[in-house]
mmCIF file with all atom_site columns, C-alpha atoms and ligand atoms in Angstrom:
data_model
loop_
_atom_site.group_PDB
_atom_site.id
_atom_site.type_symbol
_atom_site.label_atom_id
_atom_site.label_alt_id
_atom_site.label_comp_id
_atom_site.label_asym_id
_atom_site.label_entity_id
_atom_site.label_seq_id
_atom_site.pdbx_PDB_ins_code
_atom_site.Cartn_x
_atom_site.Cartn_y
_atom_site.Cartn_z
_atom_site.occupancy
_atom_site.B_iso_or_equiv
_atom_site.pdbx_formal_charge
_atom_site.auth_seq_id
_atom_site.auth_comp_id
_atom_site.auth_asym_id
_atom_site.auth_atom_id
_atom_site.pdbx_PDB_model_num
ATOM   1   C CA . MET A 1 1   ? -2.622  30.392 84.214  1.00 0.00 ? 1   MET A CA 1
ATOM   2   C CA . ASP A 1 2   ? -1.755  30.323 87.913  1.00 0.00 ? 2   ASP A CA 1
ATOM   3   C CA . PHE A 1 3   ? 1.980   32.632 88.247  1.00 0.00 ? 3   PHE A CA 1
ATOM   4   C CA . TYR A 1 4   ? 4.925   31.159 89.819  1.00 0.00 ? 4   TYR A CA 1
ATOM   5   C CA . ILE A 1 5   ? 7.919   33.140 90.680  1.00 0.00 ? 5   ILE A CA 1
ATOM   6   C CA . ASP A 1 6   ? 11.618  31.498 89.621  1.00 0.00 ? 6   ASP A CA 1
ATOM   7   C CA . THR A 1 7   ? 13.525  32.876 92.145  1.00 0.00 ? 7   THR A CA 1
ATOM   8   C CA . ALA A 1 8   ? 15.293  32.017 95.610  1.00 0.00 ? 8   ALA A CA 1
ATOM   9   C CA . ASN A 1 9   ? 16.696  35.784 96.687  1.00 0.00 ? 9   ASN A CA 1
ATOM   10  C CA . LEU A 1 10  ? 13.291  37.221 99.183  1.00 0.00 ? 10  LEU A CA 1
ATOM   11  C CA . ASP A 1 11  ? 13.841  40.671 97.746  1.00 0.00 ? 11  ASP A CA 1
ATOM   12  C CA . ASP A 1 12  ? 12.257  40.032 94.394  1.00 0.00 ? 12  ASP A CA 1
ATOM   13  C CA . ILE A 1 13  ? 10.274  37.680 95.576  1.00 0.00 ? 13  ILE A CA 1
ATOM   14  C CA . ARG A 1 14  ? 8.602   40.519 98.716  1.00 0.00 ? 14  ARG A CA 1
ATOM   15  C CA . GLU A 1 15  ? 8.135   43.223 96.057  1.00 0.00 ? 15  GLU A CA 1
ATOM   16  C CA . ILE A 1 16  ? 6.506   40.440 93.762  1.00 0.00 ? 16  ILE A CA 1
ATOM   17  C CA . ALA A 1 17  ? 4.572   39.346 95.936  1.00 0.00 ? 17  ALA A CA 1
ATOM   18  C CA . HIS A 1 18  ? 2.900   42.490 97.047  1.00 0.00 ? 18  HIS A CA 1
ATOM   19  C CA . TRP A 1 19  ? 1.461   42.144 93.567  1.00 0.00 ? 19  TRP A CA 1
ATOM   20  C CA . GLY A 1 20  ? -1.031  39.746 95.049  1.00 0.00 ? 20  GLY A CA 1
ATOM   21  C CA . ILE A 1 21  ? -0.372  37.564 91.772  1.00 0.00 ? 21  ILE A CA 1
ATOM   22  C CA . LEU A 1 22  ? 2.201   34.849 92.950  1.00 0.00 ? 22  LEU A CA 1
ATOM   23  C CA . LYS A 1 23  ? 0.206   31.100 93.464  1.00 0.00 ? 23  LYS A CA 1
ATOM   24  C CA . GLY A 1 24  ? 3.562   29.826 94.630  1.00 0.00 ? 24  GLY A CA 1
ATOM   25  C CA . ALA A 1 25  ? 7.375   29.945 93.414  1.00 0.00 ? 25  ALA A CA 1
ATOM   26  C CA . THR A 1 26  ? 10.049  27.547 92.130  1.00 0.00 ? 26  THR A CA 1
ATOM   27  C CA . THR A 1 27  ? 13.882  27.513 92.807  1.00 0.00 ? 27  THR A CA 1
ATOM   28  C CA . ASN A 1 28  ? 17.552  24.790 92.164  1.00 0.00 ? 28  ASN A CA 1
ATOM   29  C CA . PRO A 1 29  ? 20.145  24.544 93.229  1.00 0.00 ? 29  PRO A CA 1
ATOM   30  C CA . THR A 1 30  ? 21.322  27.187 90.726  1.00 0.00 ? 30  THR A CA 1
ATOM   31  C CA . LEU A 1 31  ? 18.652  30.114 92.215  1.00 0.00 ? 31  LEU A CA 1
ATOM   32  C CA . LEU A 1 32  ? 19.316  29.086 96.197  1.00 0.00 ? 32  LEU A CA 1
ATOM   33  C CA . SER A 1 33  ? 23.066  29.099 95.015  1.00 0.00 ? 33  SER A CA 1
ATOM   34  C CA . ARG A 1 34  ? 23.454  32.517 94.325  1.00 0.00 ? 34  ARG A CA 1
ATOM   35  C CA . GLU A 1 35  ? 21.392  33.788 98.011  1.00 0.00 ? 35  GLU A CA 1
ATOM   36  C CA . THR A 1 36  ? 23.662  34.056 101.360 1.00 0.00 ? 36  THR A CA 1
ATOM   37  C CA . GLY A 1 37  ? 22.547  32.055 104.474 1.00 0.00 ? 37  GLY A CA 1
ATOM   38  C CA . ASP A 1 38  ? 20.697  28.666 105.995 1.00 0.00 ? 38  ASP A CA 1
ATOM   39  C CA . TYR A 1 39  ? 19.102  27.606 102.726 1.00 0.00 ? 39  TYR A CA 1
ATOM   40  C CA . SER A 1 40  ? 16.014  25.507 105.118 1.00 0.00 ? 40  SER A CA 1
ATOM   41  C CA . LYS A 1 41  ? 15.340  29.007 106.489 1.00 0.00 ? 41  LYS A CA 1
ATOM   42  C CA . ILE A 1 42  ? 15.419  30.323 102.933 1.00 0.00 ? 42  ILE A CA 1
ATOM   43  C CA . LEU A 1 43  ? 13.311  28.182 101.428 1.00 0.00 ? 43  LEU A CA 1
ATOM   44  C CA . GLN A 1 44  ? 10.629  28.822 104.971 1.00 0.00 ? 44  GLN A CA 1
ATOM   45  C CA . GLU A 1 45  ? 10.253  32.279 104.616 1.00 0.00 ? 45  GLU A CA 1
ATOM   46  C CA . ILE A 1 46  ? 9.789   32.016 100.487 1.00 0.00 ? 46  ILE A CA 1
ATOM   47  C CA . CYS A 1 47  ? 6.632   30.212 102.208 1.00 0.00 ? 47  CYS A CA 1
ATOM   48  C CA . SER A 1 48  ? 5.191   32.117 103.446 1.00 0.00 ? 48  SER A CA 1
ATOM   49  C CA . LEU A 1 49  ? 5.538   35.206 101.291 1.00 0.00 ? 49  LEU A CA 1
ATOM   50  C CA . VAL A 1 50  ? 3.754   33.566 98.597  1.00 0.00 ? 50  VAL A CA 1
ATOM   51  C CA . GLY A 1 51  ? 1.465   31.322 100.445 1.00 0.00 ? 51  GLY A CA 1
ATOM   52  C CA . GLY A 1 52  ? 1.446   28.213 98.022  1.00 0.00 ? 52  GLY A CA 1
ATOM   53  C CA . PRO A 1 53  ? 3.130   25.400 97.268  1.00 0.00 ? 53  PRO A CA 1
ATOM   54  C CA . VAL A 1 54  ? 7.544   26.485 96.547  1.00 0.00 ? 54  VAL A CA 1
ATOM   55  C CA . SER A 1 55  ? 9.629   23.596 94.970  1.00 0.00 ? 55  SER A CA 1
ATOM   56  C CA . ALA A 1 56  ? 12.510  22.810 95.851  1.00 0.00 ? 56  ALA A CA 1
ATOM   57  C CA . GLU A 1 57  ? 15.233  20.821 95.022  1.00 0.00 ? 57  GLU A CA 1
ATOM   58  C CA . VAL A 1 58  ? 17.085  17.386 95.287  1.00 0.00 ? 58  VAL A CA 1
ATOM   59  C CA . LEU A 1 59  ? 20.085  16.718 94.380  1.00 0.00 ? 59  LEU A CA 1
ATOM   60  C CA . SER A 1 60  ? 21.157  12.953 95.242  1.00 0.00 ? 60  SER A CA 1
ATOM   61  C CA . GLU A 1 61  ? 21.268  10.756 92.498  1.00 0.00 ? 61  GLU A CA 1
ATOM   62  C CA . GLU A 1 62  ? 20.162  7.150  93.805  1.00 0.00 ? 62  GLU A CA 1
ATOM   63  C CA . ALA A 1 63  ? 15.752  7.442  94.736  1.00 0.00 ? 63  ALA A CA 1
ATOM   64  C CA . ALA A 1 64  ? 16.781  6.371  98.212  1.00 0.00 ? 64  ALA A CA 1
ATOM   65  C CA . GLY A 1 65  ? 18.984  9.229  98.887  1.00 0.00 ? 65  GLY A CA 1
ATOM   66  C CA . MET A 1 66  ? 15.752  11.254 96.353  1.00 0.00 ? 66  MET A CA 1
ATOM   67  C CA . VAL A 1 67  ? 13.060  10.074 99.314  1.00 0.00 ? 67  VAL A CA 1
ATOM   68  C CA . SER A 1 68  ? 15.236  10.872 102.501 1.00 0.00 ? 68  SER A CA 1
ATOM   69  C CA . GLU A 1 69  ? 16.185  14.672 101.853 1.00 0.00 ? 69  GLU A CA 1
ATOM   70  C CA . ALA A 1 70  ? 13.288  15.129 100.254 1.00 0.00 ? 70  ALA A CA 1
ATOM   71  C CA . THR A 1 71  ? 11.478  13.882 103.662 1.00 0.00 ? 71  THR A CA 1
ATOM   72  C CA . GLN A 1 72  ? 14.338  16.314 105.683 1.00 0.00 ? 72  GLN A CA 1
ATOM   73  C CA . LEU A 1 73  ? 12.353  19.182 103.094 1.00 0.00 ? 73  LEU A CA 1
ATOM   74  C CA . ALA A 1 74  ? 9.122   17.910 103.011 1.00 0.00 ? 74  ALA A CA 1
ATOM   75  C CA . GLY A 1 75  ? 9.522   18.480 106.872 1.00 0.00 ? 75  GLY A CA 1
ATOM   76  C CA . LEU A 1 76  ? 10.061  22.455 106.596 1.00 0.00 ? 76  LEU A CA 1
ATOM   77  C CA . HIS A 1 77  ? 6.872   23.595 106.275 1.00 0.00 ? 77  HIS A CA 1
ATOM   78  C CA . GLU A 1 78  ? 3.560   22.151 104.663 1.00 0.00 ? 78  GLU A CA 1
ATOM   79  C CA . ASN A 1 79  ? 4.164   23.982 101.033 1.00 0.00 ? 79  ASN A CA 1
ATOM   80  C CA . ILE A 1 80  ? 6.851   22.493 100.150 1.00 0.00 ? 80  ILE A CA 1
ATOM   81  C CA . VAL A 1 81  ? 6.538   20.432 96.923  1.00 0.00 ? 81  VAL A CA 1
ATOM   82  C CA . ILE A 1 82  ? 9.678   18.503 95.870  1.00 0.00 ? 82  ILE A CA 1
ATOM   83  C CA . LYS A 1 83  ? 11.605  19.064 92.920  1.00 0.00 ? 83  LYS A CA 1
ATOM   84  C CA . LEU A 1 84  ? 13.633  15.745 91.388  1.00 0.00 ? 84  LEU A CA 1
ATOM   85  C CA . PRO A 1 85  ? 15.457  15.170 88.100  1.00 0.00 ? 85  PRO A CA 1
ATOM   86  C CA . MET A 1 86  ? 13.953  13.910 84.867  1.00 0.00 ? 86  MET A CA 1
ATOM   87  C CA . SER A 1 87  ? 16.212  10.178 84.914  1.00 0.00 ? 87  SER A CA 1
ATOM   88  C CA . SER A 1 88  ? 14.994  6.544  86.552  1.00 0.00 ? 88  SER A CA 1
ATOM   89  C CA . GLU A 1 89  ? 15.592  7.524  89.770  1.00 0.00 ? 89  GLU A CA 1
ATOM   90  C CA . GLY A 1 90  ? 13.928  10.163 89.787  1.00 0.00 ? 90  GLY A CA 1
ATOM   91  C CA . LEU A 1 91  ? 10.770  8.741  88.660  1.00 0.00 ? 91  LEU A CA 1
ATOM   92  C CA . ARG A 1 92  ? 11.028  6.166  91.052  1.00 0.00 ? 92  ARG A CA 1
ATOM   93  C CA . ALA A 1 93  ? 11.290  8.777  93.867  1.00 0.00 ? 93  ALA A CA 1
ATOM   94  C CA . ALA A 1 94  ? 8.406   10.327 92.049  1.00 0.00 ? 94  ALA A CA 1
ATOM   95  C CA . GLY A 1 95  ? 6.148   6.870  92.742  1.00 0.00 ? 95  GLY A CA 1
ATOM   96  C CA . GLU A 1 96  ? 7.821   6.607  96.601  1.00 0.00 ? 96  GLU A CA 1
ATOM   97  C CA . LEU A 1 97  ? 7.010   9.563  97.408  1.00 0.00 ? 97  LEU A CA 1
ATOM   98  C CA . LYS A 1 98  ? 3.667   9.973  96.460  1.00 0.00 ? 98  LYS A CA 1
ATOM   99  C CA . LYS A 1 99  ? 2.750   7.095  98.877  1.00 0.00 ? 99  LYS A CA 1
ATOM   100 C CA . ARG A 1 100 ? 3.959   8.676  101.314 1.00 0.00 ? 100 ARG A CA 1
ATOM   101 C CA . ASP A 1 101 ? 1.441   11.650 100.222 1.00 0.00 ? 101 ASP A CA 1
ATOM   102 C CA . ILE A 1 102 ? 4.502   14.266 99.821  1.00 0.00 ? 102 ILE A CA 1
ATOM   103 C CA . LYS A 1 103 ? 4.128   16.747 96.449  1.00 0.00 ? 103 LYS A CA 1
ATOM   104 C CA . THR A 1 104 ? 6.151   15.683 93.522  1.00 0.00 ? 104 THR A CA 1
ATOM   105 C CA . ASN A 1 105 ? 7.979   18.559 90.280  1.00 0.00 ? 105 ASN A CA 1
ATOM   106 C CA . VAL A 1 106 ? 9.595   16.295 87.708  1.00 0.00 ? 106 VAL A CA 1
ATOM   107 C CA . THR A 1 107 ? 11.674  19.380 86.630  1.00 0.00 ? 107 THR A CA 1
ATOM   108 C CA . LEU A 1 108 ? 13.940  19.274 83.920  1.00 0.00 ? 108 LEU A CA 1
ATOM   109 C CA . VAL A 1 109 ? 11.569  18.252 81.264  1.00 0.00 ? 109 VAL A CA 1
ATOM   110 C CA . PHE A 1 110 ? 12.761  18.301 77.549  1.00 0.00 ? 110 PHE A CA 1
ATOM   111 C CA . SER A 1 111 ? 9.806   16.238 75.584  1.00 0.00 ? 111 SER A CA 1
ATOM   112 C CA . ALA A 1 112 ? 6.282   14.344 75.423  1.00 0.00 ? 112 ALA A CA 1
ATOM   113 C CA . ASN A 1 113 ? 7.230   11.300 76.167  1.00 0.00 ? 113 ASN A CA 1
ATOM   114 C CA . GLN A 1 114 ? 9.242   12.654 79.020  1.00 0.00 ? 114 GLN A CA 1
ATOM   115 C CA . ALA A 1 115 ? 6.271   13.866 80.316  1.00 0.00 ? 115 ALA A CA 1
ATOM   116 C CA . LEU A 1 116 ? 4.458   11.291 80.700  1.00 0.00 ? 116 LEU A CA 1
ATOM   117 C CA . LEU A 1 117 ? 6.458   8.511  81.712  1.00 0.00 ? 117 LEU A CA 1
ATOM   118 C CA . ALA A 1 118 ? 6.801   11.478 85.027  1.00 0.00 ? 118 ALA A CA 1
ATOM   119 C CA . ALA A 1 119 ? 3.074   11.735 85.623  1.00 0.00 ? 119 ALA A CA 1
ATOM   120 C CA . THR A 1 120 ? 2.914   8.242  85.439  1.00 0.00 ? 120 THR A CA 1
ATOM   121 C CA . ALA A 1 121 ? 5.817   7.377  87.838  1.00 0.00 ? 121 ALA A CA 1
ATOM   122 C CA . GLY A 1 122 ? 3.203   9.871  90.075  1.00 0.00 ? 122 GLY A CA 1
ATOM   123 C CA . ALA A 1 123 ? 4.476   13.452 89.389  1.00 0.00 ? 123 ALA A CA 1
ATOM   124 C CA . THR A 1 124 ? 2.494   16.419 90.912  1.00 0.00 ? 124 THR A CA 1
ATOM   125 C CA . TYR A 1 125 ? 3.767   18.623 87.939  1.00 0.00 ? 125 TYR A CA 1
ATOM   126 C CA . VAL A 1 126 ? 6.459   18.532 85.184  1.00 0.00 ? 126 VAL A CA 1
ATOM   127 C CA . SER A 1 127 ? 8.799   21.513 84.650  1.00 0.00 ? 127 SER A CA 1
ATOM   128 C CA . PRO A 1 128 ? 9.104   21.977 80.944  1.00 0.00 ? 128 PRO A CA 1
ATOM   129 C CA . PHE A 1 129 ? 12.071  23.642 79.964  1.00 0.00 ? 129 PHE A CA 1
ATOM   130 C CA . VAL A 1 130 ? 10.909  26.433 77.320  1.00 0.00 ? 130 VAL A CA 1
ATOM   131 C CA . GLY A 1 131 ? 13.923  28.131 77.636  1.00 0.00 ? 131 GLY A CA 1
ATOM   132 C CA . ARG A 1 132 ? 16.687  25.886 76.658  1.00 0.00 ? 132 ARG A CA 1
ATOM   133 C CA . LEU A 1 133 ? 14.481  24.245 74.078  1.00 0.00 ? 133 LEU A CA 1
ATOM   134 C CA . ASP A 1 134 ? 14.937  27.577 72.153  1.00 0.00 ? 134 ASP A CA 1
ATOM   135 C CA . ASP A 1 135 ? 18.449  27.353 72.773  1.00 0.00 ? 135 ASP A CA 1
ATOM   136 C CA . ILE A 1 136 ? 19.403  24.890 70.976  1.00 0.00 ? 136 ILE A CA 1
ATOM   137 C CA . GLY A 1 137 ? 16.872  26.056 67.904  1.00 0.00 ? 137 GLY A CA 1
ATOM   138 C CA . HIS A 1 138 ? 14.077  23.549 69.151  1.00 0.00 ? 138 HIS A CA 1
ATOM   139 C CA . ASP A 1 139 ? 10.036  25.085 68.663  1.00 0.00 ? 139 ASP A CA 1
ATOM   140 C CA . SER A 1 140 ? 9.173   24.877 72.886  1.00 0.00 ? 140 SER A CA 1
ATOM   141 C CA . SER A 1 141 ? 6.011   25.804 71.768  1.00 0.00 ? 141 SER A CA 1
ATOM   142 C CA . VAL A 1 142 ? 5.119   22.316 70.413  1.00 0.00 ? 142 VAL A CA 1
ATOM   143 C CA . VAL A 1 143 ? 6.870   20.566 73.374  1.00 0.00 ? 143 VAL A CA 1
ATOM   144 C CA . LEU A 1 144 ? 4.840   22.522 75.712  1.00 0.00 ? 144 LEU A CA 1
ATOM   145 C CA . SER A 1 145 ? 1.218   21.506 73.359  1.00 0.00 ? 145 SER A CA 1
ATOM   146 C CA . ASP A 1 146 ? 1.879   18.127 72.980  1.00 0.00 ? 146 ASP A CA 1
ATOM   147 C CA . ILE A 1 147 ? 2.153   17.611 76.047  1.00 0.00 ? 147 ILE A CA 1
ATOM   148 C CA . VAL A 1 148 ? -1.014  20.121 77.854  1.00 0.00 ? 148 VAL A CA 1
ATOM   149 C CA . GLU A 1 149 ? -2.066  17.799 74.523  1.00 0.00 ? 149 GLU A CA 1
ATOM   150 C CA . ILE A 1 150 ? -1.505  14.306 76.090  1.00 0.00 ? 150 ILE A CA 1
ATOM   151 C CA . PHE A 1 151 ? -2.469  15.405 79.848  1.00 0.00 ? 151 PHE A CA 1
ATOM   152 C CA . SER A 1 152 ? -6.102  16.379 78.123  1.00 0.00 ? 152 SER A CA 1
ATOM   153 C CA . VAL A 1 153 ? -6.489  13.353 76.241  1.00 0.00 ? 153 VAL A CA 1
ATOM   154 C CA . ASN A 1 154 ? -6.131  11.181 78.266  1.00 0.00 ? 154 ASN A CA 1
ATOM   155 C CA . ARG A 1 155 ? -6.663  12.883 81.857  1.00 0.00 ? 155 ARG A CA 1
ATOM   156 C CA . ILE A 1 156 ? -3.971  12.945 83.316  1.00 0.00 ? 156 ILE A CA 1
ATOM   157 C CA . SER A 1 157 ? -4.171  15.627 86.676  1.00 0.00 ? 157 SER A CA 1
ATOM   158 C CA . THR A 1 158 ? -1.072  16.147 87.062  1.00 0.00 ? 158 THR A CA 1
ATOM   159 C CA . LYS A 1 159 ? -0.335  19.771 85.850  1.00 0.00 ? 159 LYS A CA 1
ATOM   160 C CA . VAL A 1 160 ? 2.253   21.818 83.464  1.00 0.00 ? 160 VAL A CA 1
ATOM   161 C CA . ILE A 1 161 ? 4.125   24.055 85.299  1.00 0.00 ? 161 ILE A CA 1
ATOM   162 C CA . ALA A 1 162 ? 6.446   26.442 81.968  1.00 0.00 ? 162 ALA A CA 1
ATOM   163 C CA . ALA A 1 163 ? 10.694  26.672 83.012  1.00 0.00 ? 163 ALA A CA 1
ATOM   164 C CA . SER A 1 164 ? 13.210  28.638 82.122  1.00 0.00 ? 164 SER A CA 1
ATOM   165 C CA . ILE A 1 165 ? 11.220  30.876 80.522  1.00 0.00 ? 165 ILE A CA 1
ATOM   166 C CA . ARG A 1 166 ? 13.363  34.263 78.957  1.00 0.00 ? 166 ARG A CA 1
ATOM   167 C CA . HIS A 1 167 ? 10.655  36.455 77.890  1.00 0.00 ? 167 HIS A CA 1
ATOM   168 C CA . PRO A 1 168 ? 7.217   37.651 78.204  1.00 0.00 ? 168 PRO A CA 1
ATOM   169 C CA . LEU A 1 169 ? 5.814   35.738 75.190  1.00 0.00 ? 169 LEU A CA 1
ATOM   170 C CA . HIS A 1 170 ? 6.959   32.468 76.645  1.00 0.00 ? 170 HIS A CA 1
ATOM   171 C CA . VAL A 1 171 ? 3.948   33.345 79.288  1.00 0.00 ? 171 VAL A CA 1
ATOM   172 C CA . THR A 1 172 ? 2.016   34.407 76.283  1.00 0.00 ? 172 THR A CA 1
ATOM   173 C CA . GLN A 1 173 ? 3.063   30.945 74.805  1.00 0.00 ? 173 GLN A CA 1
ATOM   174 C CA . ALA A 1 174 ? 1.818   29.514 77.929  1.00 0.00 ? 174 ALA A CA 1
ATOM   175 C CA . ALA A 1 175 ? -1.417  30.604 78.517  1.00 0.00 ? 175 ALA A CA 1
ATOM   176 C CA . LEU A 1 176 ? -1.961  30.108 75.167  1.00 0.00 ? 176 LEU A CA 1
ATOM   177 C CA . LEU A 1 177 ? -1.272  26.177 74.852  1.00 0.00 ? 177 LEU A CA 1
ATOM   178 C CA . GLY A 1 178 ? -3.298  26.174 77.810  1.00 0.00 ? 178 GLY A CA 1
ATOM   179 C CA . CYS A 1 179 ? -0.563  26.207 81.450  1.00 0.00 ? 179 CYS A CA 1
ATOM   180 C CA . ASP A 1 180 ? -1.861  25.708 84.771  1.00 0.00 ? 180 ASP A CA 1
ATOM   181 C CA . ILE A 1 181 ? 1.710   27.320 85.489  1.00 0.00 ? 181 ILE A CA 1
ATOM   182 C CA . ALA A 1 182 ? 3.903   29.770 84.474  1.00 0.00 ? 182 ALA A CA 1
ATOM   183 C CA . THR A 1 183 ? 6.942   29.708 86.583  1.00 0.00 ? 183 THR A CA 1
ATOM   184 C CA . ILE A 1 184 ? 8.189   33.305 86.081  1.00 0.00 ? 184 ILE A CA 1
ATOM   185 C CA . PRO A 1 185 ? 11.519  35.249 86.913  1.00 0.00 ? 185 PRO A CA 1
ATOM   186 C CA . PRO A 1 186 ? 11.159  38.168 88.481  1.00 0.00 ? 186 PRO A CA 1
ATOM   187 C CA . ALA A 1 187 ? 13.227  40.196 85.756  1.00 0.00 ? 187 ALA A CA 1
ATOM   188 C CA . VAL A 1 188 ? 10.206  39.076 83.004  1.00 0.00 ? 188 VAL A CA 1
ATOM   189 C CA . PHE A 1 189 ? 7.323   39.870 85.505  1.00 0.00 ? 189 PHE A CA 1
ATOM   190 C CA . LYS A 1 190 ? 8.602   43.684 85.674  1.00 0.00 ? 190 LYS A CA 1
ATOM   191 C CA . LYS A 1 191 ? 9.151   42.709 81.690  1.00 0.00 ? 191 LYS A CA 1
ATOM   192 C CA . MET A 1 192 ? 5.766   42.022 81.604  1.00 0.00 ? 192 MET A CA 1
ATOM   193 C CA . LEU A 1 193 ? 3.912   45.178 83.452  1.00 0.00 ? 193 LEU A CA 1
ATOM   194 C CA . LYS A 1 194 ? 5.165   47.355 81.282  1.00 0.00 ? 194 LYS A CA 1
ATOM   195 C CA . HIS A 1 195 ? 4.257   48.771 78.217  1.00 0.00 ? 195 HIS A CA 1
ATOM   196 C CA . PRO A 1 196 ? 5.487   51.880 76.676  1.00 0.00 ? 196 PRO A CA 1
ATOM   197 C CA . LEU A 1 197 ? 2.005   53.985 75.871  1.00 0.00 ? 197 LEU A CA 1
ATOM   198 C CA . THR A 1 198 ? 0.371   53.015 79.295  1.00 0.00 ? 198 THR A CA 1
ATOM   199 C CA . ASP A 1 199 ? 3.341   55.179 80.731  1.00 0.00 ? 199 ASP A CA 1
ATOM   200 C CA . ILE A 1 200 ? 3.001   57.526 77.749  1.00 0.00 ? 200 ILE A CA 1
ATOM   201 C CA . GLY A 1 201 ? -1.120  57.417 79.316  1.00 0.00 ? 201 GLY A CA 1
ATOM   202 C CA . ILE A 1 202 ? -0.603  57.872 82.652  1.00 0.00 ? 202 ILE A CA 1
ATOM   203 C CA . GLU A 1 203 ? 1.384   60.517 82.988  1.00 0.00 ? 203 GLU A CA 1
ATOM   204 C CA . SER A 1 204 ? -0.706  62.258 80.286  1.00 0.00 ? 204 SER A CA 1
ATOM   205 C CA . PHE A 1 205 ? -3.343  62.162 82.218  1.00 0.00 ? 205 PHE A CA 1
ATOM   206 C CA . LYS A 1 206 ? -1.689  63.105 84.875  1.00 0.00 ? 206 LYS A CA 1
ATOM   207 C CA . ARG A 1 207 ? -0.619  66.426 83.024  1.00 0.00 ? 207 ARG A CA 1
ATOM   208 C CA . ASP A 1 208 ? -4.538  66.526 81.836  1.00 0.00 ? 208 ASP A CA 1
ATOM   209 C CA . TRP A 1 209 ? -5.900  66.845 85.655  1.00 0.00 ? 209 TRP A CA 1
ATOM   210 C CA . GLU A 1 210 ? -3.309  69.357 86.201  1.00 0.00 ? 210 GLU A CA 1
ATOM   211 C CA . LYS A 1 211 ? -4.256  71.615 83.834  1.00 0.00 ? 211 LYS A CA 1
ATOM   212 C CA . ALA A 1 212 ? -7.962  71.502 84.109  1.00 0.00 ? 212 ALA A CA 1
ATOM   213 C CA . GLN A 1 213 ? -7.065  72.012 88.039  1.00 0.00 ? 213 GLN A CA 1
ATOM   214 C CA . ALA A 1 214 ? -5.099  74.892 87.036  1.00 0.00 ? 214 ALA A CA 1
ATOM   215 C CA . ARG A 1 215 ? -7.194  76.457 85.247  1.00 0.00 ? 215 ARG A CA 1
ATOM   216 C CA . ALA A 1 216 ? -10.380 75.873 87.674  1.00 0.00 ? 216 ALA A CA 1
ATOM   217 C CA . GLN A 1 217 ? -7.731  77.673 89.993  1.00 0.00 ? 217 GLN A CA 1
ATOM   218 C CA . GLU A 1 218 ? -7.340  80.717 87.826  1.00 0.00 ? 218 GLU A CA 1
ATOM   219 C CA . ALA A 1 219 ? -11.391 81.009 87.863  1.00 0.00 ? 219 ALA A CA 1
ATOM   220 C CA . VAL A 1 220 ? -11.951 81.132 90.755  1.00 0.00 ? 220 VAL A CA 1
ATOM   221 C CA . GLN A 1 221 ? -9.274  84.255 91.301  1.00 0.00 ? 221 GLN A CA 1
ATOM   222 C CA . ASN A 1 222 ? -10.649 85.910 88.359  1.00 0.00 ? 222 ASN A CA 1
HETATM 223 O O1 . G3P B 2 .   ? 11.875  26.988 86.495  1.00 0.00 ? 1   G3P B O1 1
HETATM 224 C C1 . G3P B 2 .   ? 13.745  26.014 85.758  1.00 0.00 ? 1   G3P B C1 1
HETATM 225 C C2 . G3P B 2 .   ? 14.802  28.059 85.489  1.00 0.00 ? 1   G3P B C2 1
HETATM 226 O O2 . G3P B 2 .   ? 15.335  27.919 86.765  1.00 0.00 ? 1   G3P B O2 1
HETATM 227 C C3 . G3P B 2 .   ? 15.292  27.377 85.139  1.00 0.00 ? 1   G3P B C3 1
HETATM 228 O O3 . G3P B 2 .   ? 15.880  28.501 84.419  1.00 0.00 ? 1   G3P B O3 1
HETATM 229 O O4 . G3P B 2 .   ? 16.819  30.412 82.696  1.00 0.00 ? 1   G3P B O4 1
HETATM 230 O O5 . G3P B 2 .   ? 18.286  28.968 83.827  1.00 0.00 ? 1   G3P B O5 1
HETATM 231 O O6 . G3P B 2 .   ? 17.131  27.969 81.565  1.00 0.00 ? 1   G3P B O6 1
HETATM 232 P P1 . G3P B 2 .   ? 17.244  28.685 83.306  1.00 0.00 ? 1   G3P B P1 1
#
């Protein structure tokens, strides 16, 4: 499973990109609205930092408007992927953009049938929102596993991005279920990295090594 970062914050992207594990990024209007500066430049900078697909979302509600926004966004960088809403107009736009060889990510997917429709329309990626499903008391793991299974059984090449990830267990769940990608907020990446026993272990290795060095020094002096 590939890791994408789910943010438009350049400092956070730079920090996690240094770990050498990022394959792409996803943004949305909410994430971009938290940043200051020229959104086009921010998207281009994200592209150069992650060196892989970067989703940028359209705001139009009609297919023609989505396609025209998509054409502009796709012109910003070769790695831009157009995020389209899960709607009849979004499906139409996905089909039209496929004809133009522009990659798409159909977002706000909450059911297996929505994912199937998006894939059939020609989406390159679908983004089921696991956190928001769990928020309303649904079991996101059932939806994810249905989508992965349906795509596998039907030999559908559309990739599944587990999105709206809220905690490390969502990442483990996405990987266990065979999602192609998990798009993860910076704070969750940091939680994945840490384990109290790792910190204790590093500290005790260091302490033991320093003690041994001190003993060796003492032996030389005596
Ligand atoms: O990738 C989609 C994500 O940005 C939405 O996350 O936490 O707003 O549901 P959240």
